[in-house]
Short mmCIF file of C-alpha atoms in Angstrom, two decimals:
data_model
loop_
_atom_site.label_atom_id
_atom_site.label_comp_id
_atom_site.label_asym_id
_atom_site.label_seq_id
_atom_site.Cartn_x
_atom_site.Cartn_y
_atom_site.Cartn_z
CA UNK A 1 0.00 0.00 0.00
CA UNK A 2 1.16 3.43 -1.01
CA UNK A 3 2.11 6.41 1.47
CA UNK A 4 0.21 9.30 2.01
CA UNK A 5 1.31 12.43 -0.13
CA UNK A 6 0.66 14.65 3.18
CA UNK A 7 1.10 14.00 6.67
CA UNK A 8 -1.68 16.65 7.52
CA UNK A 9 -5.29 18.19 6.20
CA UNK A 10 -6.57 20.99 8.16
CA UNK A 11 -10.04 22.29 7.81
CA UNK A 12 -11.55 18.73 6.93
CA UNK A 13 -14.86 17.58 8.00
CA UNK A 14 -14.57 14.35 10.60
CA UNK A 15 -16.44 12.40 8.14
CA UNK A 16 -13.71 10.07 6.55
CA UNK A 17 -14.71 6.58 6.39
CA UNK A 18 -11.52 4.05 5.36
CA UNK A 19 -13.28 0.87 4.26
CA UNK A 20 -11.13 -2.06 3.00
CA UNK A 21 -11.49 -3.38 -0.50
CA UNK A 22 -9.63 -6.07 -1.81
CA UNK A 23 -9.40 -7.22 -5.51
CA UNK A 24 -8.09 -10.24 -4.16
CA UNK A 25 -9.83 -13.43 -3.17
CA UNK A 26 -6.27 -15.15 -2.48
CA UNK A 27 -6.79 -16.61 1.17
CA UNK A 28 -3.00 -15.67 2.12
CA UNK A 29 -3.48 -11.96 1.73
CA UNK A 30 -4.68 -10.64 4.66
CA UNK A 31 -4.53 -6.68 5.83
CA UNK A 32 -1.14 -7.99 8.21
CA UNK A 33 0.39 -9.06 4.37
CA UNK A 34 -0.60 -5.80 2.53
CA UNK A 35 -0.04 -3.07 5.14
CA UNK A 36 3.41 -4.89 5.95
CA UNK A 37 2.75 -4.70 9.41
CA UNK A 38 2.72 -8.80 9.48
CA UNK A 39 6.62 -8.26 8.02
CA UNK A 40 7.70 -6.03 11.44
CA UNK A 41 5.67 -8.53 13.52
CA UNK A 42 7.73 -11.57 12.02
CA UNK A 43 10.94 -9.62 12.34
CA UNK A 44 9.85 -8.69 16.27
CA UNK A 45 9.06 -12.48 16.99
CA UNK A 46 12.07 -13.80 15.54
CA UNK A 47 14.80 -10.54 17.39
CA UNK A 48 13.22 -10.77 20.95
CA UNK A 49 11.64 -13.60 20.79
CA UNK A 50 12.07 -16.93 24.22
CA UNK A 51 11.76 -19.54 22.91
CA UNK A 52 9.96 -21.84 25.21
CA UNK A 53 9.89 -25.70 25.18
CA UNK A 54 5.75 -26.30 24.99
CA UNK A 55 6.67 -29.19 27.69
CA UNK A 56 8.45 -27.92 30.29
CA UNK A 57 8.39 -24.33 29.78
CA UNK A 58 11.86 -23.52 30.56
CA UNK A 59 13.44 -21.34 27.89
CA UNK A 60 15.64 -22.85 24.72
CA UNK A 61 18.93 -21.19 25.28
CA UNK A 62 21.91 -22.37 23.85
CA UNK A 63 24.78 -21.76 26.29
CA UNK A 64 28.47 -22.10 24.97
CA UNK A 65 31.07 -23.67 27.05
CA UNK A 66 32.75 -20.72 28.45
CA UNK A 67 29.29 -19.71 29.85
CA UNK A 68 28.75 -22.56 31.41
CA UNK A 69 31.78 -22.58 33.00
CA UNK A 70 31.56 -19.44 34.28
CA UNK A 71 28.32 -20.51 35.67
CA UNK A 72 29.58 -23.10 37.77
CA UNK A 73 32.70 -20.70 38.52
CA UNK A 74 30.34 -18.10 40.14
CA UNK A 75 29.10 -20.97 42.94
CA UNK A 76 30.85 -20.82 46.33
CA UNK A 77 34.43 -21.97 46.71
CA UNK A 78 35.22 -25.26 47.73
CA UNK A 79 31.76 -26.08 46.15
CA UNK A 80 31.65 -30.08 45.44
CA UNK A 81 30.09 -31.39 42.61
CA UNK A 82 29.80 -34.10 39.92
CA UNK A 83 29.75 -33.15 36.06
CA UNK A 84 27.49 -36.01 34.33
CA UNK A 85 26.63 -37.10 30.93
CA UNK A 86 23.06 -38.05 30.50
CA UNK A 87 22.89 -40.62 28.31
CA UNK A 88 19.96 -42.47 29.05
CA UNK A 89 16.30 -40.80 30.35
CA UNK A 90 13.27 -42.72 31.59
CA UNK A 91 14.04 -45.66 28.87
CA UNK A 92 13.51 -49.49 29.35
CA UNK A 93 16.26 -51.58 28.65
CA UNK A 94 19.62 -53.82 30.33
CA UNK A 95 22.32 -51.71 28.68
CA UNK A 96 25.10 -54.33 29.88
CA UNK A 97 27.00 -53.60 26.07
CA UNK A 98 26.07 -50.11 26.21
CA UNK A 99 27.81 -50.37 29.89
CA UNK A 100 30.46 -52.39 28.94
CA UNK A 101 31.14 -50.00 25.93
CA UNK A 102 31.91 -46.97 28.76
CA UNK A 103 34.48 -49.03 30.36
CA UNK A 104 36.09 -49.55 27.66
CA UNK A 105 35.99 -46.12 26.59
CA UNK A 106 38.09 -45.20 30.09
CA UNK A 107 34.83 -44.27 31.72
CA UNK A 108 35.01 -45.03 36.20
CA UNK A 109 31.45 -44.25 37.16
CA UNK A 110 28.03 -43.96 36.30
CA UNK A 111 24.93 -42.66 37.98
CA UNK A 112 22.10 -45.17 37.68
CA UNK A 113 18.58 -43.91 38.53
CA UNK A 114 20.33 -41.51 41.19
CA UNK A 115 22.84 -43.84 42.68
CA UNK A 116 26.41 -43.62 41.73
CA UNK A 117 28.07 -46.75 40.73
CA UNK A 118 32.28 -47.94 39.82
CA UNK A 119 31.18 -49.27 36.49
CA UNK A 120 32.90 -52.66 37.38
CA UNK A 121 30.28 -52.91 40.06
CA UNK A 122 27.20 -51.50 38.24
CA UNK A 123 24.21 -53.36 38.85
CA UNK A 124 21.93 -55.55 36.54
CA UNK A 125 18.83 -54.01 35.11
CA UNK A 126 15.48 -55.01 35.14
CA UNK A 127 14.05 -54.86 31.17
CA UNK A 128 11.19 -54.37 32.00
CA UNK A 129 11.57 -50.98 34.16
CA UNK A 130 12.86 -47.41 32.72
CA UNK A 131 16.22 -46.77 33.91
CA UNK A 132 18.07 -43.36 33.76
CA UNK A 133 21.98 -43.52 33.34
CA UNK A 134 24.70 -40.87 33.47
CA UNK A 135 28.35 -41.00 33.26
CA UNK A 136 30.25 -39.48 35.55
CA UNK A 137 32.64 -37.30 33.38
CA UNK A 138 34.49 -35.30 36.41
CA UNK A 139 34.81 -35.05 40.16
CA UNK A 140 34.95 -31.17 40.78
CA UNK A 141 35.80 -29.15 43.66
CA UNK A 142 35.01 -25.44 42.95
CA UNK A 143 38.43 -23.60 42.75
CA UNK A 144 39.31 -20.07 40.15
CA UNK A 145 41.63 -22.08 38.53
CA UNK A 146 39.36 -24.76 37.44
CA UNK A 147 38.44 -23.24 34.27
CA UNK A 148 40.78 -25.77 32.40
CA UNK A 149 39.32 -28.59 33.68
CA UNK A 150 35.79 -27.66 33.31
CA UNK A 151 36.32 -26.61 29.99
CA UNK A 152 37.41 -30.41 28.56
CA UNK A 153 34.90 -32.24 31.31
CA UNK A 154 31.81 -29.70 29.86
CA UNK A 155 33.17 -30.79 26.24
CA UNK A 156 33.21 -34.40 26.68
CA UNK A 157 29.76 -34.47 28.31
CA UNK A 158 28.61 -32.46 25.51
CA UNK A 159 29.36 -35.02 22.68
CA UNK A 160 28.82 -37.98 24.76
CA UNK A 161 25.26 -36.84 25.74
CA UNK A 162 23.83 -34.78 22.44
CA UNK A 163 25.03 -31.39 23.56
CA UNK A 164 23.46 -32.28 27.01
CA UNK A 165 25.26 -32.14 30.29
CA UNK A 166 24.91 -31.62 33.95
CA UNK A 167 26.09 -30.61 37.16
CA UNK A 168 25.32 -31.97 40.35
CA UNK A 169 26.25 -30.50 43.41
CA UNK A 170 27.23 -32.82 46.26
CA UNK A 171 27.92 -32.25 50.39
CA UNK A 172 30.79 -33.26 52.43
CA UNK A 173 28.91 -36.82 52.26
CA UNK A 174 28.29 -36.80 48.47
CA UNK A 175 24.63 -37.36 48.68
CA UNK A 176 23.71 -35.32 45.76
CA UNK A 177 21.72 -32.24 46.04
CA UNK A 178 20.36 -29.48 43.14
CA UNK A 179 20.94 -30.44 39.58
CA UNK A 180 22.03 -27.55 37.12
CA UNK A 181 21.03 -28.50 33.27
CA UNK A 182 23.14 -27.20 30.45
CA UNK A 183 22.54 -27.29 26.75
CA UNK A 184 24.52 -26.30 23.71
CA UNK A 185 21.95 -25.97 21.39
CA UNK A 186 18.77 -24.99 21.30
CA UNK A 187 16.65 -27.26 23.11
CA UNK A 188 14.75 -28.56 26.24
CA UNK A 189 17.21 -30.36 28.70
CA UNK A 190 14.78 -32.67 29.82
CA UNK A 191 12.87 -33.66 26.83
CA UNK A 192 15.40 -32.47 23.82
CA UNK A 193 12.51 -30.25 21.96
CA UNK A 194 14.54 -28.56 20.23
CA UNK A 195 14.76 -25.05 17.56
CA UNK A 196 16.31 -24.00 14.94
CA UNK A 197 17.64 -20.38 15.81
CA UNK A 198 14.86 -18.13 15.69
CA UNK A 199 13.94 -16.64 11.72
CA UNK A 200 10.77 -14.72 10.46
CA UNK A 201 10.05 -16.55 8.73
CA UNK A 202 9.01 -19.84 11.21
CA UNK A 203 6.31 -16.96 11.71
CA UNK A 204 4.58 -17.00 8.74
CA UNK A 205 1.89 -19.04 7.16
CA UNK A 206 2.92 -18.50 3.96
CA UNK A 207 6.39 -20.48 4.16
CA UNK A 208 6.46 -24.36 5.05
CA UNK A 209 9.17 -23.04 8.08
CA UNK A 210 5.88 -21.42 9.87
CA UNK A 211 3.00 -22.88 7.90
CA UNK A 212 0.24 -25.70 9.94
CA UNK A 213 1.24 -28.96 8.49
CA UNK A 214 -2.11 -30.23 8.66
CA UNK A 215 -3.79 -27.08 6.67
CA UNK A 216 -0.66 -25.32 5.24
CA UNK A 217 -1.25 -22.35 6.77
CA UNK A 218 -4.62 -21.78 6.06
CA UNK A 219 -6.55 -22.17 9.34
CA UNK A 220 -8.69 -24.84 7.58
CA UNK A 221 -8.79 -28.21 6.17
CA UNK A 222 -10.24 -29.47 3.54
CA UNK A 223 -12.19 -33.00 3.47
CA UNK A 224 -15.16 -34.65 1.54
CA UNK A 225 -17.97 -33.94 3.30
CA UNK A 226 -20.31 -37.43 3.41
CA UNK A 227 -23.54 -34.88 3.52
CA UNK A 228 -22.62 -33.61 0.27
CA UNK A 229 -20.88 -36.55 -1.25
CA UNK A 230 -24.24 -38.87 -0.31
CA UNK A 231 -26.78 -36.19 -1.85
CA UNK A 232 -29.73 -38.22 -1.66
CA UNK A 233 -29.84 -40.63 1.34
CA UNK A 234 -33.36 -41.97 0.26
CA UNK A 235 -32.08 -43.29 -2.88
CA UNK A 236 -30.26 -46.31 -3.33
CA UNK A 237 -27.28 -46.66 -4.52
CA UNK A 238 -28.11 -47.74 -7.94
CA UNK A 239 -30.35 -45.07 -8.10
CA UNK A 240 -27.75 -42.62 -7.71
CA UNK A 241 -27.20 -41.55 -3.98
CA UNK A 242 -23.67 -41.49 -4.69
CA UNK A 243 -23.19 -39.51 -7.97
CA UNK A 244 -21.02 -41.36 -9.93
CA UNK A 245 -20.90 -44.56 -8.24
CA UNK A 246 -24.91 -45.81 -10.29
CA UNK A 247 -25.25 -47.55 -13.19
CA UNK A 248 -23.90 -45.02 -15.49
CA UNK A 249 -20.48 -45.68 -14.24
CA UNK A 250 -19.69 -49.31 -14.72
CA UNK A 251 -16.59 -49.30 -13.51
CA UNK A 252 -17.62 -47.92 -9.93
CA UNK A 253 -20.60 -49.45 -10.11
CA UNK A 254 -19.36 -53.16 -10.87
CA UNK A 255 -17.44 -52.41 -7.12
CA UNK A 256 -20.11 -51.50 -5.20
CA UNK A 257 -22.35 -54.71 -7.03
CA UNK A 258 -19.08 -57.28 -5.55
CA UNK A 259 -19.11 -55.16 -2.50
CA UNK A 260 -22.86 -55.74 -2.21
CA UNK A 261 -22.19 -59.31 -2.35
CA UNK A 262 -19.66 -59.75 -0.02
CA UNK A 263 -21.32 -57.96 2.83
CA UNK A 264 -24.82 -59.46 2.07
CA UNK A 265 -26.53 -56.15 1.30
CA UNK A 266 -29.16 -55.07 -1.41
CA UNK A 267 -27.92 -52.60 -3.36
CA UNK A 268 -31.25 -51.52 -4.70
CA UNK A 269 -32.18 -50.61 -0.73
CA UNK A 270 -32.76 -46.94 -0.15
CA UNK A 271 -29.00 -45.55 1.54
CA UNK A 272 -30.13 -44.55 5.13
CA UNK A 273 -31.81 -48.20 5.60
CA UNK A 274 -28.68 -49.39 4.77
CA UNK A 275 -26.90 -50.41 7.86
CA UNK A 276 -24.25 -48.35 9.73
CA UNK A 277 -21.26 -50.61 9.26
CA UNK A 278 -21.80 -51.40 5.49
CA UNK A 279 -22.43 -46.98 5.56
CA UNK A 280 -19.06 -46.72 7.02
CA UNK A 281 -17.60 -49.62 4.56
CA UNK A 282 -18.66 -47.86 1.30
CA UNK A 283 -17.60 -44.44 2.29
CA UNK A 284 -14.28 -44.76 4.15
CA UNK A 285 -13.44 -48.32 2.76
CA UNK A 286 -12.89 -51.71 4.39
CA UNK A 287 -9.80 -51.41 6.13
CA UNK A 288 -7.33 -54.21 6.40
CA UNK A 289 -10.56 -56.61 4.95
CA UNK A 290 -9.94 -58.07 1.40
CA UNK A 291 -12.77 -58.46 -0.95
CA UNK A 292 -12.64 -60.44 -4.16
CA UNK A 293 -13.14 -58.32 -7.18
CA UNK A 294 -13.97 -59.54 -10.75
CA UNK A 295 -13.23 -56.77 -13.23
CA UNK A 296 -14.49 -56.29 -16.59
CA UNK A 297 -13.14 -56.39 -19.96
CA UNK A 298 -13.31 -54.02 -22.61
CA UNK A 299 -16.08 -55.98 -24.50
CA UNK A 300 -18.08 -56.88 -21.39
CA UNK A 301 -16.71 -60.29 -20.64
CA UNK A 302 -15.35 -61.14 -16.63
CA UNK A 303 -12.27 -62.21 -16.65
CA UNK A 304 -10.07 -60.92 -14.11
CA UNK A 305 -10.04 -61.76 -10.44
CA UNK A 306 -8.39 -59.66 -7.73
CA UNK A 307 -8.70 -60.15 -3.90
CA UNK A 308 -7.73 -56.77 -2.33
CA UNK A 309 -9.33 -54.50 0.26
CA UNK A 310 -12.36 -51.86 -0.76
CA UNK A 311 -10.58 -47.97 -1.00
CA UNK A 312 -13.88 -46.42 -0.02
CA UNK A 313 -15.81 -43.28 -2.04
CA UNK A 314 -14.46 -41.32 0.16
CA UNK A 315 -10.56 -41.60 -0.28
CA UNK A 316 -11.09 -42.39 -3.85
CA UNK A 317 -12.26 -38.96 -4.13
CA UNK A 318 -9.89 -37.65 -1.87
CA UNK A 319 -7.06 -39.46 -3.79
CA UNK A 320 -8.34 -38.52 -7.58
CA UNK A 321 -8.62 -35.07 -6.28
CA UNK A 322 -4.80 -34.67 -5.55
CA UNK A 323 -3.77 -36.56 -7.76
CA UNK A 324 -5.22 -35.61 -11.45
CA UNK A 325 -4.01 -32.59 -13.62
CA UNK A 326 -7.58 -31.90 -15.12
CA UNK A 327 -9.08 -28.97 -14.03
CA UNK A 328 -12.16 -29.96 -15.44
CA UNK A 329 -12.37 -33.16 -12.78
CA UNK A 330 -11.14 -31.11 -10.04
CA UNK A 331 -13.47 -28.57 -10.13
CA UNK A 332 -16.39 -31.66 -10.43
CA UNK A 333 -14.89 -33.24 -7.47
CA UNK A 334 -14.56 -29.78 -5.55
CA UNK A 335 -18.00 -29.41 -5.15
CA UNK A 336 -17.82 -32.15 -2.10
CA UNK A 337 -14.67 -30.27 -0.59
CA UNK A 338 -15.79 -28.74 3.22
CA UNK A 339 -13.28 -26.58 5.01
CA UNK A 340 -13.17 -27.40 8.29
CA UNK A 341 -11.57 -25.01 10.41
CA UNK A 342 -8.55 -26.03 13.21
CA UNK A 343 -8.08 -24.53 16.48
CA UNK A 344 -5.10 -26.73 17.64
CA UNK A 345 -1.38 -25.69 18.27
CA UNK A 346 0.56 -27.74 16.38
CA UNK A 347 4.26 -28.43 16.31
CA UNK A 348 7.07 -30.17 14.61
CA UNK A 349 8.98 -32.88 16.52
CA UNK A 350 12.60 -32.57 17.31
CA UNK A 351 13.48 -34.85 14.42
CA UNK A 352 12.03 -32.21 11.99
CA UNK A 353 13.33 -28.87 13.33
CA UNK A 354 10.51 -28.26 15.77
CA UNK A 355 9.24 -24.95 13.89
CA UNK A 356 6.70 -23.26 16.15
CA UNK A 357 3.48 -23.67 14.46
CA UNK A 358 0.57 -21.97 15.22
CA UNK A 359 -3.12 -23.06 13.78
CA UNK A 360 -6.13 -21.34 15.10
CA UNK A 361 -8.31 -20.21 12.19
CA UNK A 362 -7.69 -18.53 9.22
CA UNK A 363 -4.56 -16.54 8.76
CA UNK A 364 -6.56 -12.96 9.57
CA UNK A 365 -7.34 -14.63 12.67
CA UNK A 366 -4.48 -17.29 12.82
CA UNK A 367 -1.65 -15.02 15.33
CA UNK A 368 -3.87 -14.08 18.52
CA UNK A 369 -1.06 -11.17 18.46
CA UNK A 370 -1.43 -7.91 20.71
CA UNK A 371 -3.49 -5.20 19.21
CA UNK A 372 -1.10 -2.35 17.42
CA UNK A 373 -1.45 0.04 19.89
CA UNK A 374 0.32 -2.69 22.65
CA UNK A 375 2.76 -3.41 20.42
CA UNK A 376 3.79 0.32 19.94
CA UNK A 377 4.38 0.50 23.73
CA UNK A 378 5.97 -2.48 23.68
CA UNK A 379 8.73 -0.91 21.32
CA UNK A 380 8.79 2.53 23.06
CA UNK A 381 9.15 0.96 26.24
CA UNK A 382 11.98 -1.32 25.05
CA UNK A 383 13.72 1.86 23.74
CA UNK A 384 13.23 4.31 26.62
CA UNK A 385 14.00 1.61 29.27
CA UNK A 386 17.01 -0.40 27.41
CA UNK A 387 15.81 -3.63 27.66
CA UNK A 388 18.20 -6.00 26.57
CA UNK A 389 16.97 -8.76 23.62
CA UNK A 390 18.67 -11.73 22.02
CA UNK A 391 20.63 -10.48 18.92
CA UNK A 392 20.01 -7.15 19.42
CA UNK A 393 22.12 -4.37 17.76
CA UNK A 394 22.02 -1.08 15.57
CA UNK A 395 20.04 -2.46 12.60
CA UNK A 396 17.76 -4.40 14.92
CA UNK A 397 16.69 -0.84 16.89
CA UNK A 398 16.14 0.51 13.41
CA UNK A 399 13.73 -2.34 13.14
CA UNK A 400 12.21 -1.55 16.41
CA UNK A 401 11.87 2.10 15.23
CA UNK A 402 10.53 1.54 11.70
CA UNK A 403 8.07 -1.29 13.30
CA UNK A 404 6.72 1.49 15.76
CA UNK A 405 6.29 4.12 13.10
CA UNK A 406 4.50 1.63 10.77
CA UNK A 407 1.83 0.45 13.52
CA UNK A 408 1.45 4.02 14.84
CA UNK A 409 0.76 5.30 11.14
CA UNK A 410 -1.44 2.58 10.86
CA UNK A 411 -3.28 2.60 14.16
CA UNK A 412 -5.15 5.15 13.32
CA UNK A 413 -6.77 3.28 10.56
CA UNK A 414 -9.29 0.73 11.47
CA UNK A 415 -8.70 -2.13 9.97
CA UNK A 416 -11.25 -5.12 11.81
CA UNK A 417 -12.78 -7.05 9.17
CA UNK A 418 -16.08 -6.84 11.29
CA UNK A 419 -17.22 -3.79 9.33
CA UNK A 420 -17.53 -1.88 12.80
CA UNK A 421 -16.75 2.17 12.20
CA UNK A 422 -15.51 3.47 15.16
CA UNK A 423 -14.40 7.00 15.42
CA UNK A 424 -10.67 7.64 16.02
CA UNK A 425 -8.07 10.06 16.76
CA UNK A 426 -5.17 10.31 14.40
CA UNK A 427 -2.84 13.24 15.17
CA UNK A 428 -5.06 15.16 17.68
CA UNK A 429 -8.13 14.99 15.44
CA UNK A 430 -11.43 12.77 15.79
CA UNK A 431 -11.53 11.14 12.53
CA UNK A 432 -14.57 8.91 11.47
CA UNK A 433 -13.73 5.35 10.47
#
């Protein structure tokens, strides 16, 4: 959208009304795409945004090894504490090679479901019950000059345990006490959700980083909808309650006919007094159940046999649908498409990159994001007060600035699809909108 040529019209009448028009039926442009205010948002997300494991709720910080020996460097002198590997969380299992593997890595000890053990005298599992196990990488007594030493124990723990490690401190006694969790990547310590370093782009629905898997970013998913699929209930099917599955389509036809036959139903019975299972069976298919099939020939003759499970109208549909290049068919078979919209958070696993991914509506309505006017004292705060945010510099207060003058500029525009005109004030005068 184009700037205004002035900044200022004294002498008007308050009786402007701003009413959006768009030329554009495209479901992924939304006022947040045009005005470019979704752009700042993504860029604000991605600068200052915690990430958060959706879990545990403790933040996805990836801490190098210098921090986190200075970490352990700022506890009390003369602190005692073991530096551990974890290896193994909440898993079933005997481990005796995995075990025997340590010792003959150089390995001493190992902490088995909070006991430690000499790994000579470790004890044997049970199978059939989750164990935890953690090598004992170092025996540490706080001192200033055991930065060395922390240094090479924090790095072995790391690529023993998948960038993982942890301290435990330990009394006079060594019965262990609190547990400090490190992690050199982005990720939960005690799950291993994990991120990719935080982009704009994981925040938009318009790019398979940030998009819904389930409805590609379009707060809805599409499906054949029985009711309009079965448009006629009180026909049968060979009088058509299924278009395209009566007698003027042998091919489909000739399946329901063996399907008929195999489930002992008449296929000249009205639909609905059909019963609920064999209902179920023709729309959404039989499952694992094979049916024997006798196909036809071109000139009308049975010949072939073929014993293989029933697809169902339904995910033939489904499957033609995505899978033809005809226009012509697609737009027949898209008169059965429903959109059905989603209101679940969804997100990747850690295999995948873990993407945040947010799905609750359409994209208008996908981001329950603070209004503008919140997110202009969000930036004027973080200005005036200095807060610090991850990767923060120069060019990323320019960001903040530009972002604030966009949503102020635009503030004073309403915007709410809702077709509400409210009056506002937009440089000291009431403006209708």
């Amino acid at each position: 959208m184009e700037k205004p040529e002035v900044d200022l019209i004294e002498g008007l009448s308050p009786a402007i009304s701003i009413e959006q028009k768009s030329s554009s039926h495209n479901p992924r442009s939304t006022v947040g795409t045009v005005t470019e205010i979704y752009d700042y948002l993504r860029l604000l997300y991605a600068r200052v945004g915690d990430p958060r494991c959706p879990d545990h709720g403790v933040s996805l910080t990836a801490t190098a090894v210098s921090e986190m020996v200075d970490r352990v460097l700022a506890l009390p002198e003369n602190t005692r504490l073991l530096l551990l590997a974890p290896i193994i969380r909440d898993r079933k299992g005997e481990y005796q090679q995995m075990l025997s593997g340590l010792r003959s890595q150089g390995f001493v000890r190992v902490r088995i479901d909070g006991t430690v053990y000499e790994l000579d005298e470790a004890p044997a599992l049970d199978k059939k019950k989750k164990h935890s196990i953690d090598v004992v990488i170092d025996r540490v007594v706080v001192h200033s000059d055991s930065a060395q030493r922390l240094a090479e124990s924090f790095e072995t723990a790391l690529a023993l345990a998948n960038d993982i490690a942890v301290i435990q401190l330990v009394d006079q006694q060594g019965v262990g006490g609190e547990e400090l969790l490190f992690s050199a990547r982005y990720a939960c310590p005690h799950c291993g959700y994990s991120l990719d370093e935080l982009e704009p782009r994981m925040f938009s629905f318009n790019n398979p980083a940030g998009a819904c898997p389930t409805c590609d970013g379009l707060g809805a998913r599409q499906f054949f909808d029985p009711d309009r699929v079965v448009h006629d209930s009180s026909l049968s099917l060979a009088a058509g309650a299924i278009a395209g599955w009566d007698r003027r389509n042998a091919f489909y036809f000739n399946l329901l006919n063996f399907l008929a036959e195999h489930y002992g139903f008449d296929i000249e019975k009205p639909f609905d007094q059909l019963p609920a299972n064999v209902r179920d069976t023709i729309l959404n298919g039989s499952g694992s159940e094979r049916i024997e099939f006798k196909y036809l020939r071109s000139h009308g003759r049975r010949s072939r046999r073929r014993t293989h499970s029933f697809e169902g109208v339904l995910p033939n549909m489904q499957r033609r649908y995505h899978e033809s290049e005809s226009p012509t068919l697609r737009e027949d078979l898209g008169r059965y498409l429903t959109n059905q919209p989603l209101r679940i958070l969804f997100r990747q696993s850690p295999s995948d990159g873990g993407a945040p991914r947010i799905c609750s509506g359409a994209p208008d309505q996908q981001h329950h994001y603070p209004s503008g006017r919140r997110v202009i004292v969000f930036f004027y705060d973080r200005q005036s007060v200095g807060t610090p945010c991850r990767n923060c510099d120069t060019h990323h207060q320019r960001n903040q600035r530009s972002a604030a003058l966009s949503l102020q500029r635009w503030t004073g525009i309403p915007l709410s699809r809702s077709g509400n005109r409210k009056p506002v004030r937009w440089r000291g005068k009431s403006v209708s909108g």
